[in-house]
Amino acid sequence: MSRSLRCVCEAHTPLFPKELSPGLPALGCDTCRGDLLSLDDYRRWLDRFPQEALPSTELPAQVDPVSTTATPVRKCPGCAQLMERLLSGSSTDFRLDRCGPCQWLWMDAGEWDALVAIDAARQLLDRLSDGGQRGLREIAAHQRREAELRARHGDAIVDELIRLRAWLAEQPNPDILLTLLRNGW
Ligand SMILES: [Zn+2]
Ligand SMILES: [Zn+2]
């Protein structure tokens, strides 16, 4: 990343070289505090520091799920194409923007620290893959359905259902047990 690039935020601030984590170079914006990460640099960093444990950080307060998901689609600072907006996790509320042709990833202020805090900073390639995104969407949909059930029926009932389902799954004849449960004997 030798070219001088400008951020696509309103100030068009020149991006400056920084380290996201020890040994991981990136470009940062002094105005919006976002980070541009080359996925090639990221892959090299994973290879060079395979066992490196990142110091855990507190979940940063500045990751605002509402504003970060509501921001319009971002343009790549390199090629000006629209970036793909990808899920960052099943329990995280912010998205990551990727330019496929440039292999760059944009993270808004605090998002890298948030990924480190939930121990996901080394799993980005998995999460950003098609299969990873599909899995995250499924988990998120499951969590939404469970939240709806909890709102409708209350925590005690949903917790009991979860316990029963787990117990049923371990039984050799779950269908017979379900029939007995429904019809008695
Ligand atoms: Zn900026
Ligand atoms: Zn690009």
PDB file of C-alpha atoms and ligand atoms in Angstrom:
ATOM      1  CA  MET A   1       0.000   0.000   0.000  1.00  0.00           C
ATOM      2  CA  SER A   2       2.484   2.605  -1.124  1.00  0.00           C
ATOM      3  CA  ARG A   3       0.078   4.883  -2.965  1.00  0.00           C
ATOM      4  CA  SER A   4      -1.131   7.860  -1.021  1.00  0.00           C
ATOM      5  CA  LEU A   5      -4.815   7.387  -0.465  1.00  0.00           C
ATOM      6  CA  ARG A   6      -7.465   9.645   0.900  1.00  0.00           C
ATOM      7  CA  CYS A   7     -10.317   8.614   3.137  1.00  0.00           C
ATOM      8  CA  VAL A   8     -13.766   8.693   1.608  1.00  0.00           C
ATOM      9  CA  CYS A   9     -15.169  10.485   4.685  1.00  0.00           C
ATOM     10  CA  GLU A  10     -16.274  14.074   4.163  1.00  0.00           C
ATOM     11  CA  ALA A  11     -12.889  15.567   5.053  1.00  0.00           C
ATOM     12  CA  HIS A  12     -11.045  13.378   2.474  1.00  0.00           C
ATOM     13  CA  THR A  13      -8.186  13.166   4.938  1.00  0.00           C
ATOM     14  CA  PRO A  14      -4.992  11.517   3.641  1.00  0.00           C
ATOM     15  CA  LEU A  15      -4.709   8.059   5.188  1.00  0.00           C
ATOM     16  CA  PHE A  16      -1.626   7.583   7.364  1.00  0.00           C
ATOM     17  CA  PRO A  17       0.311   4.357   8.022  1.00  0.00           C
ATOM     18  CA  LYS A  18      -0.285   2.778  11.423  1.00  0.00           C
ATOM     19  CA  GLU A  19      -0.268  -0.573  13.156  1.00  0.00           C
ATOM     20  CA  LEU A  20      -3.636  -2.070  14.029  1.00  0.00           C
ATOM     21  CA  SER A  21      -1.961  -4.615  16.275  1.00  0.00           C
ATOM     22  CA  PRO A  22       1.749  -5.420  16.672  1.00  0.00           C
ATOM     23  CA  GLY A  23       3.056  -6.446  13.243  1.00  0.00           C
ATOM     24  CA  LEU A  24      -0.169  -5.650  11.381  1.00  0.00           C
ATOM     25  CA  PRO A  25       0.150  -2.559   9.162  1.00  0.00           C
ATOM     26  CA  ALA A  26      -2.883  -0.568   8.081  1.00  0.00           C
ATOM     27  CA  LEU A  27      -3.873   2.922   7.018  1.00  0.00           C
ATOM     28  CA  GLY A  28      -5.882   5.130   9.315  1.00  0.00           C
ATOM     29  CA  CYS A  29      -7.940   8.304   8.997  1.00  0.00           C
ATOM     30  CA  ASP A  30      -7.338  11.014  11.602  1.00  0.00           C
ATOM     31  CA  THR A  31     -10.778  12.515  11.018  1.00  0.00           C
ATOM     32  CA  CYS A  32     -13.222   9.614  11.157  1.00  0.00           C
ATOM     33  CA  ARG A  33     -10.771   7.259  12.947  1.00  0.00           C
ATOM     34  CA  GLY A  34     -11.541   4.460  10.493  1.00  0.00           C
ATOM     35  CA  ASP A  35      -8.951   1.916   9.324  1.00  0.00           C
ATOM     36  CA  LEU A  36      -8.143   0.495   5.907  1.00  0.00           C
ATOM     37  CA  LEU A  37      -6.601  -2.968   6.059  1.00  0.00           C
ATOM     38  CA  SER A  38      -5.034  -4.833   3.154  1.00  0.00           C
ATOM     39  CA  LEU A  39      -6.232  -8.423   3.327  1.00  0.00           C
ATOM     40  CA  ASP A  40      -2.858  -9.467   1.867  1.00  0.00           C
ATOM     41  CA  ASP A  41      -1.114  -7.794   4.819  1.00  0.00           C
ATOM     42  CA  TYR A  42      -3.624  -9.479   7.099  1.00  0.00           C
ATOM     43  CA  ARG A  43      -2.888 -12.932   5.630  1.00  0.00           C
ATOM     44  CA  ARG A  44       0.865 -12.318   6.030  1.00  0.00           C
ATOM     45  CA  TRP A  45       0.283 -11.258   9.632  1.00  0.00           C
ATOM     46  CA  LEU A  46      -1.691 -14.444  10.354  1.00  0.00           C
ATOM     47  CA  ASP A  47       1.155 -16.486   8.859  1.00  0.00           C
ATOM     48  CA  ARG A  48       3.869 -14.619  10.715  1.00  0.00           C
ATOM     49  CA  PHE A  49       2.146 -14.618  14.089  1.00  0.00           C
ATOM     50  CA  PRO A  50       0.148 -17.833  14.099  1.00  0.00           C
ATOM     51  CA  GLN A  51       0.038 -18.273  17.854  1.00  0.00           C
ATOM     52  CA  GLU A  52       0.152 -14.645  18.842  1.00  0.00           C
ATOM     53  CA  ALA A  53      -2.449 -13.910  21.440  1.00  0.00           C
ATOM     54  CA  LEU A  54      -3.816 -10.411  21.096  1.00  0.00           C
ATOM     55  CA  PRO A  55      -4.112  -8.452  24.302  1.00  0.00           C
ATOM     56  CA  SER A  56      -7.787  -8.408  25.092  1.00  0.00           C
ATOM     57  CA  THR A  57      -9.387  -5.020  25.175  1.00  0.00           C
ATOM     58  CA  GLU A  58     -12.626  -3.750  26.539  1.00  0.00           C
ATOM     59  CA  LEU A  59     -15.423  -3.536  23.997  1.00  0.00           C
ATOM     60  CA  PRO A  60     -14.968   0.059  22.859  1.00  0.00           C
ATOM     61  CA  ALA A  61     -17.814   2.381  23.608  1.00  0.00           C
ATOM     62  CA  GLN A  62     -17.516   4.221  20.312  1.00  0.00           C
ATOM     63  CA  VAL A  63     -18.844   1.372  18.179  1.00  0.00           C
ATOM     64  CA  ASP A  64     -22.345   2.611  17.707  1.00  0.00           C
ATOM     65  CA  PRO A  65     -24.381  -0.172  16.090  1.00  0.00           C
ATOM     66  CA  VAL A  66     -27.118   2.124  14.895  1.00  0.00           C
ATOM     67  CA  SER A  67     -24.920   4.640  13.140  1.00  0.00           C
ATOM     68  CA  THR A  68     -22.491   2.113  11.707  1.00  0.00           C
ATOM     69  CA  THR A  69     -25.159  -0.056  10.105  1.00  0.00           C
ATOM     70  CA  ALA A  70     -27.051   3.010   8.925  1.00  0.00           C
ATOM     71  CA  THR A  71     -24.110   4.625   7.137  1.00  0.00           C
ATOM     72  CA  PRO A  72     -24.513   4.543   3.372  1.00  0.00           C
ATOM     73  CA  VAL A  73     -22.550   2.022   1.384  1.00  0.00           C
ATOM     74  CA  ARG A  74     -18.907   2.990   1.328  1.00  0.00           C
ATOM     75  CA  LYS A  75     -16.701   3.569  -1.707  1.00  0.00           C
ATOM     76  CA  CYS A  76     -13.292   1.955  -1.843  1.00  0.00           C
ATOM     77  CA  PRO A  77     -10.569   4.596  -1.255  1.00  0.00           C
ATOM     78  CA  GLY A  78      -8.441   2.846  -3.888  1.00  0.00           C
ATOM     79  CA  CYS A  79     -10.710   2.190  -6.858  1.00  0.00           C
ATOM     80  CA  ALA A  80     -13.879   4.132  -5.900  1.00  0.00           C
ATOM     81  CA  GLN A  81     -16.089   1.063  -6.488  1.00  0.00           C
ATOM     82  CA  LEU A  82     -18.798   0.392  -3.930  1.00  0.00           C
ATOM     83  CA  MET A  83     -17.540  -1.912  -1.213  1.00  0.00           C
ATOM     84  CA  GLU A  84     -19.405  -5.042  -0.137  1.00  0.00           C
ATOM     85  CA  ARG A  85     -20.979  -4.745   3.284  1.00  0.00           C
ATOM     86  CA  LEU A  86     -20.380  -7.921   5.289  1.00  0.00           C
ATOM     87  CA  LEU A  87     -21.460  -9.177   8.689  1.00  0.00           C
ATOM     88  CA  SER A  88     -18.700  -8.970  11.302  1.00  0.00           C
ATOM     89  CA  GLY A  89     -20.202 -11.596  13.616  1.00  0.00           C
ATOM     90  CA  SER A  90     -23.425 -13.130  14.821  1.00  0.00           C
ATOM     91  CA  SER A  91     -23.558 -11.115  18.018  1.00  0.00           C
ATOM     92  CA  THR A  92     -21.905  -7.951  16.712  1.00  0.00           C
ATOM     93  CA  ASP A  93     -24.063  -5.208  15.274  1.00  0.00           C
ATOM     94  CA  PHE A  94     -21.590  -3.584  12.924  1.00  0.00           C
ATOM     95  CA  ARG A  95     -20.666  -4.445   9.339  1.00  0.00           C
ATOM     96  CA  LEU A  96     -17.278  -4.575   7.629  1.00  0.00           C
ATOM     97  CA  ASP A  97     -16.770  -3.147   4.128  1.00  0.00           C
ATOM     98  CA  ARG A  98     -14.637  -5.084   1.663  1.00  0.00           C
ATOM     99  CA  CYS A  99     -13.404  -4.255  -1.829  1.00  0.00           C
ATOM    100  CA  GLY A 100     -12.939  -7.606  -3.578  1.00  0.00           C
ATOM    101  CA  PRO A 101     -10.769  -6.386  -6.482  1.00  0.00           C
ATOM    102  CA  CYS A 102      -8.418  -4.384  -4.191  1.00  0.00           C
ATOM    103  CA  GLN A 103      -8.670  -6.911  -1.327  1.00  0.00           C
ATOM    104  CA  TRP A 104      -9.077  -4.122   1.172  1.00  0.00           C
ATOM    105  CA  LEU A 105     -11.206  -4.048   4.252  1.00  0.00           C
ATOM    106  CA  TRP A 106     -12.592  -0.882   5.772  1.00  0.00           C
ATOM    107  CA  MET A 107     -13.343  -0.751   9.473  1.00  0.00           C
ATOM    108  CA  ASP A 108     -15.078   2.196  11.102  1.00  0.00           C
ATOM    109  CA  ALA A 109     -13.702   3.686  14.321  1.00  0.00           C
ATOM    110  CA  GLY A 110     -13.387   1.112  17.080  1.00  0.00           C
ATOM    111  CA  GLU A 111     -14.373  -1.890  14.970  1.00  0.00           C
ATOM    112  CA  TRP A 112     -10.956  -3.546  15.009  1.00  0.00           C
ATOM    113  CA  ASP A 113     -10.805  -3.170  18.805  1.00  0.00           C
ATOM    114  CA  ALA A 114     -14.302  -4.653  19.002  1.00  0.00           C
ATOM    115  CA  LEU A 115     -13.161  -7.669  16.951  1.00  0.00           C
ATOM    116  CA  VAL A 116     -10.141  -8.092  19.242  1.00  0.00           C
ATOM    117  CA  ALA A 117     -12.387  -7.806  22.304  1.00  0.00           C
ATOM    118  CA  ILE A 118     -14.620 -10.665  21.157  1.00  0.00           C
ATOM    119  CA  ASP A 119     -11.598 -12.741  20.109  1.00  0.00           C
ATOM    120  CA  ALA A 120     -12.539 -12.569  16.419  1.00  0.00           C
ATOM    121  CA  ALA A 121      -9.597 -10.595  15.063  1.00  0.00           C
ATOM    122  CA  ARG A 122      -7.841 -13.733  13.815  1.00  0.00           C
ATOM    123  CA  GLN A 123     -10.947 -15.259  12.225  1.00  0.00           C
ATOM    124  CA  LEU A 124     -11.769 -12.593   9.683  1.00  0.00           C
ATOM    125  CA  LEU A 125     -11.030 -14.736   6.605  1.00  0.00           C
ATOM    126  CA  ASP A 126     -13.472 -17.404   7.815  1.00  0.00           C
ATOM    127  CA  ARG A 127     -16.105 -14.868   8.732  1.00  0.00           C
ATOM    128  CA  LEU A 128     -15.820 -12.945   5.475  1.00  0.00           C
ATOM    129  CA  SER A 129     -15.998 -16.066   3.257  1.00  0.00           C
ATOM    130  CA  ASP A 130     -19.308 -16.956   1.572  1.00  0.00           C
ATOM    131  CA  GLY A 131     -19.773 -19.924   3.915  1.00  0.00           C
ATOM    132  CA  GLY A 132     -18.860 -17.819   6.931  1.00  0.00           C
ATOM    133  CA  GLN A 133     -21.358 -15.108   5.981  1.00  0.00           C
ATOM    134  CA  ARG A 134     -24.069 -17.726   5.434  1.00  0.00           C
ATOM    135  CA  GLY A 135     -23.357 -19.225   8.862  1.00  0.00           C
ATOM    136  CA  LEU A 136     -23.456 -15.801  10.523  1.00  0.00           C
ATOM    137  CA  ARG A 137     -26.776 -14.985   8.826  1.00  0.00           C
ATOM    138  CA  GLU A 138     -28.254 -18.275  10.053  1.00  0.00           C
ATOM    139  CA  ILE A 139     -27.076 -17.707  13.621  1.00  0.00           C
ATOM    140  CA  ALA A 140     -28.393 -14.139  13.548  1.00  0.00           C
ATOM    141  CA  ALA A 141     -31.790 -15.340  12.236  1.00  0.00           C
ATOM    142  CA  HIS A 142     -31.922 -18.000  14.952  1.00  0.00           C
ATOM    143  CA  GLN A 143     -31.138 -15.388  17.609  1.00  0.00           C
ATOM    144  CA  ARG A 144     -33.874 -13.108  16.248  1.00  0.00           C
ATOM    145  CA  ARG A 145     -36.442 -15.912  16.373  1.00  0.00           C
ATOM    146  CA  GLU A 146     -35.443 -16.780  19.920  1.00  0.00           C
ATOM    147  CA  ALA A 147     -35.707 -13.141  20.984  1.00  0.00           C
ATOM    148  CA  GLU A 148     -39.227 -13.010  19.490  1.00  0.00           C
ATOM    149  CA  LEU A 149     -40.185 -16.181  21.370  1.00  0.00           C
ATOM    150  CA  ARG A 150     -38.816 -14.775  24.605  1.00  0.00           C
ATOM    151  CA  ALA A 151     -40.784 -11.568  24.102  1.00  0.00           C
ATOM    152  CA  ARG A 152     -43.977 -13.508  23.405  1.00  0.00           C
ATOM    153  CA  HIS A 153     -43.748 -16.367  25.911  1.00  0.00           C
ATOM    154  CA  GLY A 154     -41.261 -15.239  28.539  1.00  0.00           C
ATOM    155  CA  ASP A 155     -37.766 -16.450  29.436  1.00  0.00           C
ATOM    156  CA  ALA A 156     -38.870 -19.272  31.750  1.00  0.00           C
ATOM    157  CA  ILE A 157     -40.830 -21.067  29.024  1.00  0.00           C
ATOM    158  CA  VAL A 158     -38.159 -20.626  26.360  1.00  0.00           C
ATOM    159  CA  ASP A 159     -35.436 -21.825  28.746  1.00  0.00           C
ATOM    160  CA  GLU A 160     -37.541 -24.905  29.521  1.00  0.00           C
ATOM    161  CA  LEU A 161     -38.056 -25.554  25.799  1.00  0.00           C
ATOM    162  CA  ILE A 162     -34.314 -25.348  25.208  1.00  0.00           C
ATOM    163  CA  ARG A 163     -33.689 -27.790  28.061  1.00  0.00           C
ATOM    164  CA  LEU A 164     -36.341 -30.212  26.763  1.00  0.00           C
ATOM    165  CA  ARG A 165     -35.060 -30.058  23.188  1.00  0.00           C
ATOM    166  CA  ALA A 166     -31.532 -30.844  24.344  1.00  0.00           C
ATOM    167  CA  TRP A 167     -32.818 -33.721  26.469  1.00  0.00           C
ATOM    168  CA  LEU A 168     -34.993 -35.097  23.642  1.00  0.00           C
ATOM    169  CA  ALA A 169     -32.062 -34.992  21.227  1.00  0.00           C
ATOM    170  CA  GLU A 170     -30.187 -37.376  23.520  1.00  0.00           C
ATOM    171  CA  GLN A 171     -32.982 -39.960  23.753  1.00  0.00           C
ATOM    172  CA  PRO A 172     -33.033 -43.057  21.511  1.00  0.00           C
ATOM    173  CA  ASN A 173     -36.782 -42.726  20.673  1.00  0.00           C
ATOM    174  CA  PRO A 174     -37.628 -39.024  20.720  1.00  0.00           C
ATOM    175  CA  ASP A 175     -40.745 -39.392  18.524  1.00  0.00           C
ATOM    176  CA  ILE A 176     -42.360 -41.879  20.910  1.00  0.00           C
ATOM    177  CA  LEU A 177     -41.598 -39.593  23.840  1.00  0.00           C
ATOM    178  CA  LEU A 178     -43.094 -36.615  22.014  1.00  0.00           C
ATOM    179  CA  THR A 179     -46.290 -38.591  21.315  1.00  0.00           C
ATOM    180  CA  LEU A 180     -46.503 -39.598  24.974  1.00  0.00           C
ATOM    181  CA  LEU A 181     -45.972 -35.996  25.992  1.00  0.00           C
ATOM    182  CA  ARG A 182     -48.747 -34.806  23.720  1.00  0.00           C
ATOM    183  CA  ASN A 183     -51.315 -37.610  24.209  1.00  0.00           C
ATOM    184  CA  GLY A 184     -50.482 -39.112  27.547  1.00  0.00           C
ATOM    185  CA  TRP A 185     -50.841 -42.836  28.086  1.00  0.00           C
TER     186      TRP A 185
HETATM  187 ZN    ZN B   1     -12.046   9.376   7.290  1.00  0.00          ZN
HETATM  188 ZN    ZN B   2     -11.088  -1.121  -4.487  1.00  0.00          ZN
END
